[in-house]
PDB file of C-alpha atoms in Angstrom:
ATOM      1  CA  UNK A   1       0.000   0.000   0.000  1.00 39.00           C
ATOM      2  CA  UNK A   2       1.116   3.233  -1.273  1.00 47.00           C
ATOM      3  CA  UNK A   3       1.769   6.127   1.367  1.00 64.00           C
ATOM      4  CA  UNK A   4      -1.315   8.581   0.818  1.00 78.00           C
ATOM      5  CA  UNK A   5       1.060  11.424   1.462  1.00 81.00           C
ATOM      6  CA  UNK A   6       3.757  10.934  -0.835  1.00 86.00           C
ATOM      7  CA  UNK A   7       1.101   9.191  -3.652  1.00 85.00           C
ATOM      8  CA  UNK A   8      -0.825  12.706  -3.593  1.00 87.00           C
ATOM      9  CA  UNK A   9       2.988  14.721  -4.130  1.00 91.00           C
ATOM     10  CA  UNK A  10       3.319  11.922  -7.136  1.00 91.00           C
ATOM     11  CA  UNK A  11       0.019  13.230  -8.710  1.00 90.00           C
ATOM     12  CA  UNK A  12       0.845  16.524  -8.447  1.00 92.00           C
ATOM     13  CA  UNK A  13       3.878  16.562  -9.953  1.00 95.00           C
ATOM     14  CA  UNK A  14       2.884  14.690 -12.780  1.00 94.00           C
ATOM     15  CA  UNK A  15      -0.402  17.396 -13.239  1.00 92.00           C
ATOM     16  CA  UNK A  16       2.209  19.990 -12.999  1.00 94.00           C
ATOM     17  CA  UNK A  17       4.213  18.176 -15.474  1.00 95.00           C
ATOM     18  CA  UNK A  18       1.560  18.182 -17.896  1.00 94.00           C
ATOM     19  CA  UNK A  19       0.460  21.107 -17.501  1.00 93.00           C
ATOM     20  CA  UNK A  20       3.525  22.540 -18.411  1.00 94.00           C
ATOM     21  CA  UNK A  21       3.640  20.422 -21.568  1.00 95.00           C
ATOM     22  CA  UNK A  22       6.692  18.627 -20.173  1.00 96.00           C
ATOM     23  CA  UNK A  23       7.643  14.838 -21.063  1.00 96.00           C
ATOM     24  CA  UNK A  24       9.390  13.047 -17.875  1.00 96.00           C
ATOM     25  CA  UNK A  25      11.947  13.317 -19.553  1.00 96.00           C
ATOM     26  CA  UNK A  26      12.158  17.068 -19.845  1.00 97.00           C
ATOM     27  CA  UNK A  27      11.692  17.213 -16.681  1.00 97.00           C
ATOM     28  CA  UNK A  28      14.587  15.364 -15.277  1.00 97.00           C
ATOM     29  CA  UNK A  29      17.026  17.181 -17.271  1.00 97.00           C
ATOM     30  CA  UNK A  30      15.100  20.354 -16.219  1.00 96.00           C
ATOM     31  CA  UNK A  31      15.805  19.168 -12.569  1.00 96.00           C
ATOM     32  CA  UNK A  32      19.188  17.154 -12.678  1.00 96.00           C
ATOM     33  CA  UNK A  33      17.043  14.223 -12.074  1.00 95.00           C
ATOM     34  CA  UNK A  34      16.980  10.716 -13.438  1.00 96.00           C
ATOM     35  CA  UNK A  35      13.992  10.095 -15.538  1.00 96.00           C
ATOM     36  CA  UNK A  36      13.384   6.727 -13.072  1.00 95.00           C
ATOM     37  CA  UNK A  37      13.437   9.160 -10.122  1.00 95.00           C
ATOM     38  CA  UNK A  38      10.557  11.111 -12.056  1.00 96.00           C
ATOM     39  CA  UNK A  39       8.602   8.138 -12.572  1.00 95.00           C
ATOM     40  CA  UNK A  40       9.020   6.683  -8.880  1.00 93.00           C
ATOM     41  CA  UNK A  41       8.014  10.095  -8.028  1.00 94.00           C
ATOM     42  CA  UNK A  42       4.956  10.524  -9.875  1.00 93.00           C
ATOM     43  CA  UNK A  43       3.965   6.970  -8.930  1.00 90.00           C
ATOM     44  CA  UNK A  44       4.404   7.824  -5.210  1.00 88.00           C
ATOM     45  CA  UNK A  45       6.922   5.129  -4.572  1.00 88.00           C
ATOM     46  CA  UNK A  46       9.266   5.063  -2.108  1.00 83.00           C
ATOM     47  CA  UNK A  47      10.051   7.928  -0.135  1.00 85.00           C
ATOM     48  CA  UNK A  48      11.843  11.361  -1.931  1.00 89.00           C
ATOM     49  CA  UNK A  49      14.772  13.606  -0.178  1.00 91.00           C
ATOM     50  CA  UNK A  50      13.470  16.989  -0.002  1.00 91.00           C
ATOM     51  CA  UNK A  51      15.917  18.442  -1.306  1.00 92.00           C
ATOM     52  CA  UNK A  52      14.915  15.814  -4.732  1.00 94.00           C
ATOM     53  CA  UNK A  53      10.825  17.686  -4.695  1.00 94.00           C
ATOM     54  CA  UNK A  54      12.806  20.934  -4.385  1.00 94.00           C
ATOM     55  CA  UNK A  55      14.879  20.173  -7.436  1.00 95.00           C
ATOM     56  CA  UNK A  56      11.868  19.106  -9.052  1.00 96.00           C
ATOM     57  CA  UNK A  57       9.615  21.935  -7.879  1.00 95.00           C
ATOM     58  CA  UNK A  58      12.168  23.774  -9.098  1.00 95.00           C
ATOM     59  CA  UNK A  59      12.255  22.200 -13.196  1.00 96.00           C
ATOM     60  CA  UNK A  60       8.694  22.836 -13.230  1.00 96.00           C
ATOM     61  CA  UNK A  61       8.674  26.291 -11.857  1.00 94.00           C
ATOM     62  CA  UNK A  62       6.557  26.275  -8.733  1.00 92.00           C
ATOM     63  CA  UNK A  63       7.283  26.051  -5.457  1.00 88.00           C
ATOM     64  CA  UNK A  64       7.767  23.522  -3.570  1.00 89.00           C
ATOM     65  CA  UNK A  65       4.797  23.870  -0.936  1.00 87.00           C
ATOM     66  CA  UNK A  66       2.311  23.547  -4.381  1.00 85.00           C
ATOM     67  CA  UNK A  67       3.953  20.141  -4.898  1.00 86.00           C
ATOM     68  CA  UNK A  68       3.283  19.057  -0.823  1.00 85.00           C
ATOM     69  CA  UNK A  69       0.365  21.329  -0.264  1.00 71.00           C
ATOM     70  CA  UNK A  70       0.187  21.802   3.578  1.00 54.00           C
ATOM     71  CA  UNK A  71      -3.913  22.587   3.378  1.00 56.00           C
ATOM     72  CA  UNK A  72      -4.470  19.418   2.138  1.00 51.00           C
ATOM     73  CA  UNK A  73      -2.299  17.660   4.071  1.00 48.00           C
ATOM     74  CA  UNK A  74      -3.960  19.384   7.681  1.00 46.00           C
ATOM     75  CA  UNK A  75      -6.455  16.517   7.510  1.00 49.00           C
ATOM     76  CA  UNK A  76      -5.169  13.600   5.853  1.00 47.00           C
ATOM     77  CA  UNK A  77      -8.541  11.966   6.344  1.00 50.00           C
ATOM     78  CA  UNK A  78     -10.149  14.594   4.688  1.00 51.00           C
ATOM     79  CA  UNK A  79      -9.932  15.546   1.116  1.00 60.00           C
ATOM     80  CA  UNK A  80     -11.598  18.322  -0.619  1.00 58.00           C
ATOM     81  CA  UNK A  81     -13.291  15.892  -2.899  1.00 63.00           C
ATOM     82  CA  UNK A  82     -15.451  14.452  -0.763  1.00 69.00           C
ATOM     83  CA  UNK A  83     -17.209  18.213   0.128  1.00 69.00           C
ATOM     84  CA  UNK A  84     -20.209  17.359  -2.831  1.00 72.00           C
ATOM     85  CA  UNK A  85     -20.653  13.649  -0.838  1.00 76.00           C
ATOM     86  CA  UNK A  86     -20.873  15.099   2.523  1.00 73.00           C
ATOM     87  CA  UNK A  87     -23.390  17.540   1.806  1.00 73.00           C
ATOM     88  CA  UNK A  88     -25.444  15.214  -0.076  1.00 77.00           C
ATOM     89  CA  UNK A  89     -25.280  13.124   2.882  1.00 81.00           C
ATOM     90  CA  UNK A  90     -26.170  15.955   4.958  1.00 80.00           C
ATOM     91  CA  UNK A  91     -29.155  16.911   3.021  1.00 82.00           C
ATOM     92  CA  UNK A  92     -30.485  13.209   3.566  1.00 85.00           C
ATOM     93  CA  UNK A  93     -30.073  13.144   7.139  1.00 85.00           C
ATOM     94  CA  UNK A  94     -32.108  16.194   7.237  1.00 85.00           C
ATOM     95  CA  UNK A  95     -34.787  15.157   5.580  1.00 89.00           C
ATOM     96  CA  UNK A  96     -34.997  11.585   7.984  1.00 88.00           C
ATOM     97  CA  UNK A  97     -37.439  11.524  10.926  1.00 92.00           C
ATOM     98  CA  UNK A  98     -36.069  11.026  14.377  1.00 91.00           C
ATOM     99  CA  UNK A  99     -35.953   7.042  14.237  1.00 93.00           C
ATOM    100  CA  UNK A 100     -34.300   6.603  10.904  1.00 92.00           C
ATOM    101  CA  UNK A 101     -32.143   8.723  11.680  1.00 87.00           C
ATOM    102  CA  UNK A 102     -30.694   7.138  14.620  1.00 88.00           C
ATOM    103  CA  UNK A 103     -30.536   3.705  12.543  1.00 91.00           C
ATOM    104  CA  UNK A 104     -28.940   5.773   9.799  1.00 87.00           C
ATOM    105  CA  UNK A 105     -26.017   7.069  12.691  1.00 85.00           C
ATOM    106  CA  UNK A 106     -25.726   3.572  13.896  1.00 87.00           C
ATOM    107  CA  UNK A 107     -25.541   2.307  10.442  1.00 89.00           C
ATOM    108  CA  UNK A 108     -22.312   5.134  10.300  1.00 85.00           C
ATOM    109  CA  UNK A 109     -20.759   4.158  13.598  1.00 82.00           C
ATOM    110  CA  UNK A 110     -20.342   0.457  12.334  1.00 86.00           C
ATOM    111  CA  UNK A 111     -18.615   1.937   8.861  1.00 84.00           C
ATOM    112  CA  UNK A 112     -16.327   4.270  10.790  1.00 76.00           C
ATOM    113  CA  UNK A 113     -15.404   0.925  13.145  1.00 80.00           C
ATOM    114  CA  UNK A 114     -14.868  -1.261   9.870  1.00 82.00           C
ATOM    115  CA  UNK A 115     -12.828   1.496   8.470  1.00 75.00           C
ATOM    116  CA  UNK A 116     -11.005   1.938  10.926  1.00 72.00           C
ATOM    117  CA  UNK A 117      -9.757  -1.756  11.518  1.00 73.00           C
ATOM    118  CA  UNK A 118      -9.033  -2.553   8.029  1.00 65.00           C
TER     119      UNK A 118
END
């Protein structure tokens, strides 16, 4: 299993590297990199020097909080993504009377258990 952390700097340097029109290729010689180092890096394998995401940060010409970005990384758990979900879920819990709602949260607190195990 792929650290969540490092996996999310991987995608981010490979949508910065396409959004720059760069090949992985390009961008190693842009950052003194090998183009293997690129690819572990954009596959979020193993686990990069920072001094290696500076140097790359640095080929494709952002800094090198865009390629970690602290916000996201306050919550791990939570990810931006999942904002349209939860208020969908939130609008259905609204509109529950008083006893399907409390099945619905103990429905939720046997997830959240089951998540949390596996």
């Amino acid at each position: 299993m792929t650290d969540d952390f490092v996996y999310n700097i991987g995608r981010r340097i490979a949508k910065f590297r396409k959004e720059s029109g760069l090949s992985q290729e390009e961008l190693a010689e842009k950052s003194g990199k090998m183009v293997n180092t690129i690819s572990k890096l954009e596959r979020g394998i193993g686990d990069p020097k920072i001094t290696t995401l500076k140097e790359v940060a640095t080929g494709l010409n952002v800094n090198l909080l865009d390629l970690i970005d602290v916000e996201e990384q306050n919550s791990t758990r939570y990810k931006k993504s999942n904002e349209k979900i939860i208020n969908h879920i939130e609008v259905m819990l609204r509109s529950m009377d008083e006893q399907t709602l409390a099945i619905a949260e103990k429905q939720i607190e046997v997830l959240f258990k089951l998540a949390k195990n596996s």
